[in-house]
C-alpha cells in the first residue's frame, strides 16, 4: 500500500475545516487508495475545539486516516507536509479598514509562508482559502521565496469556488447539466471584481457564448450573480459559504495532484501571461498533469474582457502595494 501523504490544514476548528477534514480523510482529495495524515493548526484558544473534531474523525473510522496531529505551532503543523490548506485567517471585524485587514493577514501569512518553506516537503502544494486569498497567497509565496527550497509557483489562491458558482449559473441558464460545460475560466481576484468568462466555453459541442447570445445577461445578471454569491449566501444562511468552499478546495487540490480533464481556474502567481504582472496571484485557466499545472496560453482577449481583467487586476496590484513593506 502507498505511504501516507501529510496534509496540513489551518483554521481546523472553523466551519470550512468542519466540512473539509472529513472529505480529505475519506479519500476524496488525494484518492481512494491514498492514506493521509492530518496536521491541524489553529490558535491556542481553539485547541479544545480541534480535539473535538479529531474525536469525530476517529469516530468515522476512516480506513485511509493514518494519523492526526493538533498544534498551535506552524513549524509542527507544516513538518514534511505534501499539501497545505491555509484556511484560517483574520476575519474582518466591525470598524476594521481594508488596510488593517491586509496587515493583520500579512502578519499571519508571512509567518506561515516561512514555516512552510522551512518545514514542508520541497515540492509542497499550498492552497490559500483564507481571505483575501489571492494576496495572502502572494504574501506567503514572497516569504517562502526568501527561504528558498520550495517552489514559489506552488502557492495558490482559491478561485475554484467562483469557477463552480459560474458553472452552476450557466447550467441553470441553459437547462444543461453542469458536467457538459468545458473551458470556463474566472480571471483575477476572488472578490466581486472577478471576471467569469464563457467566451471559450463549450457544452456538448456548442459554443456557450453563441448558445446564450445575450450580452446584457452576461453583464447585468451573470457576472453580478457570481460576484456577489458569497454575500447572497451570508444573507440567506446567516453564515458564510463553508461546505461549498471546502468542496472547491478539494476540487483544486485533487485536480492539481491527480490531473484535470478540463480547464480549471486556479489563482496562481503570474508568469506574465496575458499581460498580468509577474508574481501577482491571479485566476487563470490551467491544466494539470503529473502533479504540475500550466496556464493555458493563446486565448484571445477582446476589449470587453481586457477591461474586466484590468479592473480585477487593479484591486490586486493595490493590495500588493499596501503590503509591500511587509515582504
Ligand atoms: P471560521 O471563523 O469558522 O474559522 C476560522 C478558523 O481559523 C478559526 O478556528 C480560527 O481560530 C482559525 N484561525 C484564525 N487565525 C489563525 C491562524 N493565524 N492560524 C491558524 N488558525 C487560525 O471561518 P471559515 O468560515 O472557516 O472561513 C475561513 C476563511 O475562508 C475566511 O478567511 C473566509 O473569508 C475564507 N473563505 C474563502 C473563500 C474562497 O473562495 N477563497 C470562500 C469561503 C470563505 O469565505
mmCIF file of C-alpha atoms and ligand atoms in Angstrom:
data_model
loop_
_atom_site.group_PDB
_atom_site.id
_atom_site.type_symbol
_atom_site.label_atom_id
_atom_site.label_comp_id
_atom_site.label_asym_id
_atom_site.label_seq_id
_atom_site.Cartn_x
_atom_site.Cartn_y
_atom_site.Cartn_z
ATOM 1 C CA UNK A 1 0.000 0.000 0.000
ATOM 2 C CA UNK A 2 1.041 3.637 -0.529
ATOM 3 C CA UNK A 3 2.974 5.688 2.043
ATOM 4 C CA UNK A 4 0.703 8.250 3.747
ATOM 5 C CA UNK A 5 0.688 11.832 2.481
ATOM 6 C CA UNK A 6 0.779 14.621 5.040
ATOM 7 C CA UNK A 7 -1.924 17.271 4.715
ATOM 8 C CA UNK A 8 -1.694 20.384 6.878
ATOM 9 C CA UNK A 9 -4.926 22.308 7.419
ATOM 10 C CA UNK A 10 -5.023 25.672 9.191
ATOM 11 C CA UNK A 11 -8.186 27.036 10.786
ATOM 12 C CA UNK A 12 -9.037 23.417 11.513
ATOM 13 C CA UNK A 13 -11.620 24.305 14.174
ATOM 14 C CA UNK A 14 -13.541 26.615 11.821
ATOM 15 C CA UNK A 15 -16.631 25.984 9.748
ATOM 16 C CA UNK A 16 -14.797 25.279 6.465
ATOM 17 C CA UNK A 17 -12.491 22.937 8.364
ATOM 18 C CA UNK A 18 -15.512 21.034 9.628
ATOM 19 C CA UNK A 19 -16.602 20.300 6.043
ATOM 20 C CA UNK A 20 -13.123 19.800 4.659
ATOM 21 C CA UNK A 21 -11.383 17.411 7.046
ATOM 22 C CA UNK A 22 -13.875 14.566 6.742
ATOM 23 C CA UNK A 23 -13.691 14.582 2.963
ATOM 24 C CA UNK A 24 -9.885 14.617 2.948
ATOM 25 C CA UNK A 25 -9.876 11.699 5.402
ATOM 26 C CA UNK A 26 -12.340 9.749 3.251
ATOM 27 C CA UNK A 27 -10.027 9.957 0.233
ATOM 28 C CA UNK A 28 -11.961 12.457 -1.871
ATOM 29 C CA UNK A 29 -8.987 14.791 -2.296
ATOM 30 C CA UNK A 30 -5.959 12.569 -2.859
ATOM 31 C CA UNK A 31 -7.564 9.319 -3.979
ATOM 32 C CA UNK A 32 -9.371 6.345 -2.522
ATOM 33 C CA UNK A 33 -6.107 4.384 -2.239
ATOM 34 C CA UNK A 34 -4.029 7.173 -0.645
ATOM 35 C CA UNK A 35 -3.592 7.140 3.156
ATOM 36 C CA UNK A 36 -3.367 10.593 4.760
ATOM 37 C CA UNK A 37 -2.032 12.102 7.964
ATOM 38 C CA UNK A 38 -3.835 15.289 9.036
ATOM 39 C CA UNK A 39 -1.740 18.019 10.664
ATOM 40 C CA UNK A 40 -4.124 20.537 12.164
ATOM 41 C CA UNK A 41 -3.177 24.096 13.024
ATOM 42 C CA UNK A 42 -5.357 26.526 14.909
ATOM 43 C CA UNK A 43 -4.972 29.264 17.513
ATOM 44 C CA UNK A 44 -4.301 28.299 21.166
ATOM 45 C CA UNK A 45 -7.886 29.151 22.208
ATOM 46 C CA UNK A 46 -9.264 26.797 19.529
ATOM 47 C CA UNK A 47 -7.249 23.719 20.537
ATOM 48 C CA UNK A 48 -10.091 22.204 22.534
ATOM 49 C CA UNK A 49 -12.457 22.546 19.586
ATOM 50 C CA UNK A 50 -9.826 20.913 17.340
ATOM 51 C CA UNK A 51 -9.700 17.992 19.801
ATOM 52 C CA UNK A 52 -13.467 17.609 19.414
ATOM 53 C CA UNK A 53 -13.198 17.479 15.628
ATOM 54 C CA UNK A 54 -10.435 14.868 15.966
ATOM 55 C CA UNK A 55 -12.702 12.763 18.193
ATOM 56 C CA UNK A 56 -15.319 12.833 15.438
ATOM 57 C CA UNK A 57 -12.726 11.951 12.799
ATOM 58 C CA UNK A 58 -11.758 8.974 14.979
ATOM 59 C CA UNK A 59 -15.402 8.004 15.214
ATOM 60 C CA UNK A 60 -15.700 7.822 11.425
ATOM 61 C CA UNK A 61 -13.110 5.012 11.451
ATOM 62 C CA UNK A 62 -11.838 6.158 8.049
ATOM 63 C CA UNK A 63 -9.598 3.386 6.646
ATOM 64 C CA UNK A 64 -7.333 5.973 4.948
ATOM 65 C CA UNK A 65 -6.749 8.161 8.021
ATOM 66 C CA UNK A 66 -3.267 7.108 9.127
ATOM 67 C CA UNK A 67 -2.724 9.713 11.848
ATOM 68 C CA UNK A 68 -3.537 13.160 13.207
ATOM 69 C CA UNK A 69 -1.617 15.950 14.896
ATOM 70 C CA UNK A 70 -3.111 19.073 16.518
ATOM 71 C CA UNK A 71 -0.948 22.088 17.235
ATOM 72 C CA UNK A 72 -0.782 25.878 17.507
ATOM 73 C CA UNK A 73 2.785 25.889 16.143
ATOM 74 C CA UNK A 74 3.141 26.374 12.356
ATOM 75 C CA UNK A 75 6.549 24.633 12.383
ATOM 76 C CA UNK A 76 4.904 21.485 13.739
ATOM 77 C CA UNK A 77 1.849 21.706 11.500
ATOM 78 C CA UNK A 78 3.831 22.081 8.263
ATOM 79 C CA UNK A 79 6.534 19.493 9.073
ATOM 80 C CA UNK A 80 7.065 17.296 5.983
ATOM 81 C CA UNK A 81 3.690 18.375 4.581
ATOM 82 C CA UNK A 82 2.865 17.378 0.997
ATOM 83 C CA UNK A 83 -0.186 19.652 0.843
ATOM 84 C CA UNK A 84 -1.025 22.735 2.941
ATOM 85 C CA UNK A 85 -4.526 24.158 3.012
ATOM 86 C CA UNK A 86 -4.380 27.616 4.569
ATOM 87 C CA UNK A 87 -7.955 28.212 5.649
ATOM 88 C CA UNK A 88 -7.515 30.159 8.893
ATOM 89 C CA UNK A 89 -7.253 33.923 8.526
ATOM 90 C CA UNK A 90 -8.055 37.080 10.418
ATOM 91 C CA UNK A 91 -11.690 37.905 9.642
ATOM 92 C CA UNK A 92 -12.776 41.470 9.053
ATOM 93 C CA UNK A 93 -14.472 42.785 12.175
ATOM 94 C CA UNK A 94 -16.651 45.857 12.657
ATOM 95 C CA UNK A 95 -14.832 49.107 12.086
ATOM 96 C CA UNK A 96 -11.780 47.412 10.572
ATOM 97 C CA UNK A 97 -10.384 49.169 7.497
ATOM 98 C CA UNK A 98 -9.285 47.188 4.463
ATOM 99 C CA UNK A 99 -5.675 48.247 5.140
ATOM 100 C CA UNK A 100 -5.875 46.871 8.715
ATOM 101 C CA UNK A 101 -7.224 43.589 7.373
ATOM 102 C CA UNK A 102 -4.352 43.334 4.899
ATOM 103 C CA UNK A 103 -1.707 43.974 7.555
ATOM 104 C CA UNK A 104 -3.276 41.596 10.091
ATOM 105 C CA UNK A 105 -3.297 38.855 7.466
ATOM 106 C CA UNK A 106 0.115 39.865 6.214
ATOM 107 C CA UNK A 107 1.459 39.049 9.666
ATOM 108 C CA UNK A 108 -0.141 35.586 9.594
ATOM 109 C CA UNK A 109 0.876 34.665 6.056
ATOM 110 C CA UNK A 110 4.490 35.844 6.266
ATOM 111 C CA UNK A 111 4.933 33.576 9.308
ATOM 112 C CA UNK A 112 3.140 30.646 7.666
ATOM 113 C CA UNK A 113 4.898 31.032 4.284
ATOM 114 C CA UNK A 114 8.268 30.976 6.036
ATOM 115 C CA UNK A 115 7.290 27.999 8.210
ATOM 116 C CA UNK A 116 6.113 26.055 5.140
ATOM 117 C CA UNK A 117 9.304 26.776 3.211
ATOM 118 C CA UNK A 118 11.432 25.713 6.176
ATOM 119 C CA UNK A 119 9.498 22.593 7.143
ATOM 120 C CA UNK A 120 7.340 21.148 4.369
ATOM 121 C CA UNK A 121 8.365 18.841 1.507
ATOM 122 C CA UNK A 122 10.287 20.682 -1.200
ATOM 123 C CA UNK A 123 7.521 20.032 -3.725
ATOM 124 C CA UNK A 124 4.737 21.048 -1.314
ATOM 125 C CA UNK A 125 1.482 22.293 -2.836
ATOM 126 C CA UNK A 126 -0.119 25.193 -0.964
ATOM 127 C CA UNK A 127 -3.682 26.439 -1.392
ATOM 128 C CA UNK A 128 -4.801 29.597 0.404
ATOM 129 C CA UNK A 129 -8.529 29.756 1.151
ATOM 130 C CA UNK A 130 -8.460 32.380 3.931
ATOM 131 C CA UNK A 131 -9.315 35.844 2.624
ATOM 132 C CA UNK A 132 -8.090 37.965 0.963
ATOM 133 C CA UNK A 133 -6.859 34.665 -0.503
ATOM 134 C CA UNK A 134 -5.014 35.964 -3.588
ATOM 135 C CA UNK A 135 -2.986 38.488 -1.631
ATOM 136 C CA UNK A 136 -2.472 36.089 1.282
ATOM 137 C CA UNK A 137 -1.010 33.580 -1.208
ATOM 138 C CA UNK A 138 1.131 36.359 -2.701
ATOM 139 C CA UNK A 139 2.471 37.173 0.780
ATOM 140 C CA UNK A 140 3.107 33.508 1.662
ATOM 141 C CA UNK A 141 4.934 32.960 -1.651
ATOM 142 C CA UNK A 142 7.114 36.032 -1.047
ATOM 143 C CA UNK A 143 8.008 34.831 2.468
ATOM 144 C CA UNK A 144 8.727 31.337 1.158
ATOM 145 C CA UNK A 145 10.903 32.686 -1.633
ATOM 146 C CA UNK A 146 13.250 34.252 0.918
ATOM 147 C CA UNK A 147 13.851 30.827 2.445
ATOM 148 C CA UNK A 148 14.213 29.033 -0.896
ATOM 149 C CA UNK A 149 13.733 25.218 -1.000
ATOM 150 C CA UNK A 150 10.047 25.180 -2.057
ATOM 151 C CA UNK A 151 8.611 26.287 -5.409
ATOM 152 C CA UNK A 152 7.088 29.798 -5.159
ATOM 153 C CA UNK A 153 4.724 28.937 -8.041
ATOM 154 C CA UNK A 154 3.116 26.314 -5.797
ATOM 155 C CA UNK A 155 1.465 28.927 -3.559
ATOM 156 C CA UNK A 156 -2.067 29.292 -4.901
ATOM 157 C CA UNK A 157 -5.185 31.268 -4.053
ATOM 158 C CA UNK A 158 -8.588 29.630 -4.365
ATOM 159 C CA UNK A 159 -10.711 30.734 -7.329
ATOM 160 C CA UNK A 160 -12.388 27.359 -7.745
ATOM 161 C CA UNK A 161 -15.486 28.321 -5.783
ATOM 162 C CA UNK A 162 -16.059 31.183 -8.231
ATOM 163 C CA UNK A 163 -15.489 28.747 -11.119
ATOM 164 C CA UNK A 164 -18.013 26.275 -9.705
ATOM 165 C CA UNK A 165 -20.530 29.035 -8.972
ATOM 166 C CA UNK A 166 -20.249 30.199 -12.585
ATOM 167 C CA UNK A 167 -20.729 26.631 -13.884
ATOM 168 C CA UNK A 168 -23.900 26.259 -11.895
ATOM 169 C CA UNK A 169 -25.287 29.582 -13.198
ATOM 170 C CA UNK A 170 -24.553 28.513 -16.801
ATOM 171 C CA UNK A 171 -26.282 25.182 -16.212
ATOM 172 C CA UNK A 172 -29.336 26.936 -14.823
ATOM 173 C CA UNK A 173 -29.462 29.455 -17.692
ATOM 174 C CA UNK A 174 -29.201 26.848 -20.463
ATOM 175 C CA UNK A 175 -31.002 23.921 -18.838
ATOM 176 C CA UNK A 176 -27.932 21.742 -19.486
ATOM 177 C CA UNK A 177 -26.004 19.661 -16.974
ATOM 178 C CA UNK A 178 -23.079 21.211 -15.108
ATOM 179 C CA UNK A 179 -20.791 18.457 -16.406
ATOM 180 C CA UNK A 180 -21.492 19.394 -20.042
ATOM 181 C CA UNK A 181 -19.522 22.652 -19.710
ATOM 182 C CA UNK A 182 -15.827 22.735 -20.566
ATOM 183 C CA UNK A 183 -13.271 25.527 -20.899
ATOM 184 C CA UNK A 184 -14.656 28.064 -18.474
ATOM 185 C CA UNK A 185 -12.307 30.476 -16.735
ATOM 186 C CA UNK A 186 -12.614 33.023 -13.939
ATOM 187 C CA UNK A 187 -9.932 35.672 -14.284
ATOM 188 C CA UNK A 188 -8.480 37.704 -11.440
ATOM 189 C CA UNK A 189 -9.248 38.173 -7.782
ATOM 190 C CA UNK A 190 -11.505 36.085 -5.534
ATOM 191 C CA UNK A 191 -13.764 39.079 -4.953
ATOM 192 C CA UNK A 192 -16.832 40.611 -6.588
ATOM 193 C CA UNK A 193 -14.490 42.038 -9.273
ATOM 194 C CA UNK A 194 -13.606 38.569 -10.656
ATOM 195 C CA UNK A 195 -14.349 38.084 -14.350
ATOM 196 C CA UNK A 196 -16.092 34.813 -15.189
ATOM 197 C CA UNK A 197 -15.522 34.327 -18.910
ATOM 198 C CA UNK A 198 -17.511 31.816 -21.004
ATOM 199 C CA UNK A 199 -16.407 33.060 -24.433
ATOM 200 C CA UNK A 200 -14.369 29.873 -24.976
ATOM 201 C CA UNK A 201 -16.744 27.632 -23.066
ATOM 202 C CA UNK A 202 -18.234 24.589 -24.806
ATOM 203 C CA UNK A 203 -21.248 22.455 -23.958
ATOM 204 C CA UNK A 204 -21.959 19.279 -25.961
ATOM 205 C CA UNK A 205 -20.164 20.722 -28.979
ATOM 206 C CA UNK A 206 -21.854 24.144 -28.816
ATOM 207 C CA UNK A 207 -20.050 27.378 -28.066
ATOM 208 C CA UNK A 208 -21.741 28.679 -24.913
ATOM 209 C CA UNK A 209 -21.416 32.357 -25.811
ATOM 210 C CA UNK A 210 -23.224 31.733 -29.108
ATOM 211 C CA UNK A 211 -25.735 29.483 -27.374
ATOM 212 C CA UNK A 212 -26.693 32.109 -24.781
ATOM 213 C CA UNK A 213 -26.157 35.058 -27.140
ATOM 214 C CA UNK A 214 -27.192 37.648 -24.581
ATOM 215 C CA UNK A 215 -24.604 40.275 -23.676
ATOM 216 C CA UNK A 216 -26.984 42.043 -21.278
ATOM 217 C CA UNK A 217 -27.498 38.813 -19.326
ATOM 218 C CA UNK A 218 -23.739 38.284 -19.156
ATOM 219 C CA UNK A 219 -23.029 41.822 -17.985
ATOM 220 C CA UNK A 220 -26.063 42.576 -15.818
ATOM 221 C CA UNK A 221 -27.106 39.199 -14.422
ATOM 222 C CA UNK A 222 -24.407 36.512 -14.698
ATOM 223 C CA UNK A 223 -21.345 38.463 -13.559
ATOM 224 C CA UNK A 224 -23.078 40.221 -10.630
ATOM 225 C CA UNK A 225 -24.715 36.939 -9.527
ATOM 226 C CA UNK A 226 -21.423 35.044 -9.476
ATOM 227 C CA UNK A 227 -19.523 38.009 -7.998
ATOM 228 C CA UNK A 228 -21.992 38.582 -5.166
ATOM 229 C CA UNK A 229 -22.782 34.939 -4.474
ATOM 230 C CA UNK A 230 -20.802 34.918 -1.243
ATOM 231 C CA UNK A 231 -22.847 37.844 0.096
ATOM 232 C CA UNK A 232 -26.095 36.143 -1.019
ATOM 233 C CA UNK A 233 -25.131 33.004 0.943
ATOM 234 C CA UNK A 234 -24.414 35.060 4.067
ATOM 235 C CA UNK A 235 -27.757 36.820 3.651
ATOM 236 C CA UNK A 236 -29.644 33.511 3.337
ATOM 237 C CA UNK A 237 -27.734 31.358 5.811
ATOM 238 C CA UNK A 238 -26.535 33.884 8.344
ATOM 239 C CA UNK A 239 -23.076 32.350 7.898
ATOM 240 C CA UNK A 240 -20.547 32.471 5.063
ATOM 241 C CA UNK A 241 -20.133 29.670 2.497
ATOM 242 C CA UNK A 242 -18.474 26.698 4.126
ATOM 243 C CA UNK A 243 -19.360 23.346 2.533
ATOM 244 C CA UNK A 244 -19.094 24.793 -0.982
ATOM 245 C CA UNK A 245 -15.772 26.428 -0.108
ATOM 246 C CA UNK A 246 -14.467 23.122 1.283
ATOM 247 C CA UNK A 247 -15.694 21.372 -1.857
ATOM 248 C CA UNK A 248 -13.843 23.855 -4.057
ATOM 249 C CA UNK A 249 -10.625 23.337 -2.071
ATOM 250 C CA UNK A 250 -10.974 19.564 -2.572
ATOM 251 C CA UNK A 251 -11.526 20.109 -6.329
ATOM 252 C CA UNK A 252 -8.496 22.418 -6.654
ATOM 253 C CA UNK A 253 -6.048 20.112 -4.889
ATOM 254 C CA UNK A 254 -7.454 16.879 -6.386
ATOM 255 C CA UNK A 255 -7.048 18.192 -9.934
ATOM 256 C CA UNK A 256 -3.573 19.584 -9.180
ATOM 257 C CA UNK A 257 -2.344 16.297 -7.680
ATOM 258 C CA UNK A 258 -4.235 13.759 -9.787
ATOM 259 C CA UNK A 259 -4.671 15.710 -13.058
ATOM 260 C CA UNK A 260 -7.524 17.614 -14.671
ATOM 261 C CA UNK A 261 -9.726 16.539 -17.554
ATOM 262 C CA UNK A 262 -10.774 20.096 -18.381
ATOM 263 C CA UNK A 263 -9.552 23.635 -17.837
ATOM 264 C CA UNK A 264 -9.678 24.576 -14.176
ATOM 265 C CA UNK A 265 -9.431 28.050 -12.677
ATOM 266 C CA UNK A 266 -6.529 28.404 -10.273
ATOM 267 C CA UNK A 267 -5.208 31.515 -8.575
ATOM 268 C CA UNK A 268 -1.520 31.151 -9.430
ATOM 269 C CA UNK A 269 1.464 33.527 -9.362
ATOM 270 C CA UNK A 270 1.510 35.118 -12.804
ATOM 271 C CA UNK A 271 4.408 34.365 -15.148
ATOM 272 C CA UNK A 272 3.475 37.424 -17.192
ATOM 273 C CA UNK A 273 0.814 35.564 -19.194
ATOM 274 C CA UNK A 274 -1.935 37.760 -20.652
ATOM 275 C CA UNK A 275 -0.070 40.883 -19.529
ATOM 276 C CA UNK A 276 -0.659 40.176 -15.815
ATOM 277 C CA UNK A 277 2.427 41.383 -13.870
ATOM 278 C CA UNK A 278 4.704 38.555 -12.752
ATOM 279 C CA UNK A 279 4.100 37.323 -9.211
ATOM 280 C CA UNK A 280 0.546 38.655 -8.821
ATOM 281 C CA UNK A 281 -1.700 35.759 -7.747
ATOM 282 C CA UNK A 282 -4.443 35.873 -10.374
ATOM 283 C CA UNK A 283 -7.165 33.495 -11.558
ATOM 284 C CA UNK A 284 -6.024 31.824 -14.808
ATOM 285 C CA UNK A 285 -7.287 28.889 -16.868
ATOM 286 C CA UNK A 286 -4.965 25.997 -16.032
ATOM 287 C CA UNK A 287 -4.392 22.397 -16.995
ATOM 288 C CA UNK A 288 -2.873 19.880 -14.569
ATOM 289 C CA UNK A 289 -0.846 16.798 -15.394
ATOM 290 C CA UNK A 290 1.689 14.718 -13.470
ATOM 291 C CA UNK A 291 1.322 16.822 -10.329
ATOM 292 C CA UNK A 292 2.038 20.150 -12.014
ATOM 293 C CA UNK A 293 -0.071 22.843 -13.589
ATOM 294 C CA UNK A 294 0.327 25.127 -16.544
ATOM 295 C CA UNK A 295 -1.520 28.235 -17.644
ATOM 296 C CA UNK A 296 -3.478 27.814 -20.888
ATOM 297 C CA UNK A 297 -1.875 30.101 -23.457
ATOM 298 C CA UNK A 298 -3.000 31.885 -26.580
ATOM 299 C CA UNK A 299 -6.578 32.846 -25.727
ATOM 300 C CA UNK A 300 -7.856 35.904 -27.492
ATOM 301 C CA UNK A 301 -8.690 38.798 -25.172
ATOM 302 C CA UNK A 302 -11.272 41.203 -26.599
ATOM 303 C CA UNK A 303 -11.756 44.775 -25.449
ATOM 304 C CA UNK A 304 -14.591 43.994 -23.007
ATOM 305 C CA UNK A 305 -12.577 41.189 -21.423
ATOM 306 C CA UNK A 306 -9.413 43.273 -21.187
ATOM 307 C CA UNK A 307 -11.327 45.961 -19.324
ATOM 308 C CA UNK A 308 -12.741 43.419 -16.857
ATOM 309 C CA UNK A 309 -9.341 41.761 -16.425
ATOM 310 C CA UNK A 310 -7.660 45.099 -15.728
ATOM 311 C CA UNK A 311 -10.345 46.094 -13.224
ATOM 312 C CA UNK A 312 -9.865 42.986 -11.068
ATOM 313 C CA UNK A 313 -6.075 43.264 -11.536
ATOM 314 C CA UNK A 314 -6.096 46.817 -10.167
ATOM 315 C CA UNK A 315 -7.509 45.535 -6.877
ATOM 316 C CA UNK A 316 -4.638 43.038 -6.619
ATOM 317 C CA UNK A 317 -1.876 45.480 -7.512
ATOM 318 C CA UNK A 318 -3.314 47.917 -4.930
ATOM 319 C CA UNK A 319 -3.232 45.152 -2.300
ATOM 320 C CA UNK A 320 0.334 44.219 -3.291
ATOM 321 C CA UNK A 321 1.302 47.876 -2.908
ATOM 322 C CA UNK A 322 -0.356 48.042 0.530
ATOM 323 C CA UNK A 323 1.640 45.072 1.882
ATOM 324 C CA UNK A 324 4.972 45.721 0.140
ATOM 325 C CA UNK A 325 6.749 46.882 3.316
ATOM 326 C CA UNK A 326 5.932 43.553 4.991
ATOM 327 C CA UNK A 327 7.626 41.474 2.294
HETATM 328 P P1 LIG B 1 -14.171 30.416 10.802
HETATM 329 O O1 LIG B 1 -14.108 31.707 11.514
HETATM 330 O O2 LIG B 1 -15.306 29.474 11.042
HETATM 331 O O3 LIG B 1 -12.830 29.589 11.105
HETATM 332 C C1 LIG B 1 -11.562 30.154 11.011
HETATM 333 C C2 LIG B 1 -10.635 29.357 11.896
HETATM 334 O O4 LIG B 1 -9.313 29.833 11.646
HETATM 335 C C3 LIG B 1 -10.923 29.529 13.395
HETATM 336 O O5 LIG B 1 -10.929 28.264 14.007
HETATM 337 C C4 LIG B 1 -9.745 30.395 13.856
HETATM 338 O O6 LIG B 1 -9.391 30.123 15.204
HETATM 339 C C5 LIG B 1 -8.660 29.951 12.884
HETATM 340 N N1 LIG B 1 -7.534 30.877 12.734
HETATM 341 C C6 LIG B 1 -7.545 32.229 12.732
HETATM 342 N N2 LIG B 1 -6.302 32.718 12.621
HETATM 343 C C7 LIG B 1 -5.483 31.651 12.530
HETATM 344 C C8 LIG B 1 -4.087 31.497 12.398
HETATM 345 N N3 LIG B 1 -3.269 32.557 12.370
HETATM 346 N N4 LIG B 1 -3.576 30.251 12.333
HETATM 347 C C9 LIG B 1 -4.381 29.177 12.401
HETATM 348 N N5 LIG B 1 -5.715 29.248 12.536
HETATM 349 C C10 LIG B 1 -6.260 30.470 12.598
HETATM 350 O O7 LIG B 1 -14.031 30.775 9.253
HETATM 351 P P2 LIG B 1 -14.420 29.888 7.963
HETATM 352 O O8 LIG B 1 -15.838 30.106 7.643
HETATM 353 O O9 LIG B 1 -13.926 28.501 8.157
HETATM 354 O O10 LIG B 1 -13.585 30.649 6.828
HETATM 355 C C11 LIG B 1 -12.179 30.639 6.820
HETATM 356 C C12 LIG B 1 -11.642 31.606 5.779
HETATM 357 O O11 LIG B 1 -12.073 31.243 4.477
HETATM 358 C C13 LIG B 1 -12.080 33.053 5.964
HETATM 359 O O12 LIG B 1 -10.951 33.904 5.794
HETATM 360 C C14 LIG B 1 -13.065 33.262 4.835
HETATM 361 O O13 LIG B 1 -13.134 34.623 4.434
HETATM 362 C C15 LIG B 1 -12.459 32.398 3.768
HETATM 363 N N6 LIG B 1 -13.316 31.999 2.622
HETATM 364 C C16 LIG B 1 -12.745 31.901 1.411
HETATM 365 C C17 LIG B 1 -13.449 31.517 0.274
HETATM 366 C C18 LIG B 1 -12.771 31.410 -1.055
HETATM 367 O O14 LIG B 1 -13.462 31.108 -2.032
HETATM 368 N N7 LIG B 1 -11.477 31.647 -1.192
HETATM 369 C C19 LIG B 1 -14.899 31.230 0.367
HETATM 370 C C20 LIG B 1 -15.366 30.901 1.741
HETATM 371 C C21 LIG B 1 -14.736 31.744 2.841
HETATM 372 O O15 LIG B 1 -15.389 32.988 2.885
#
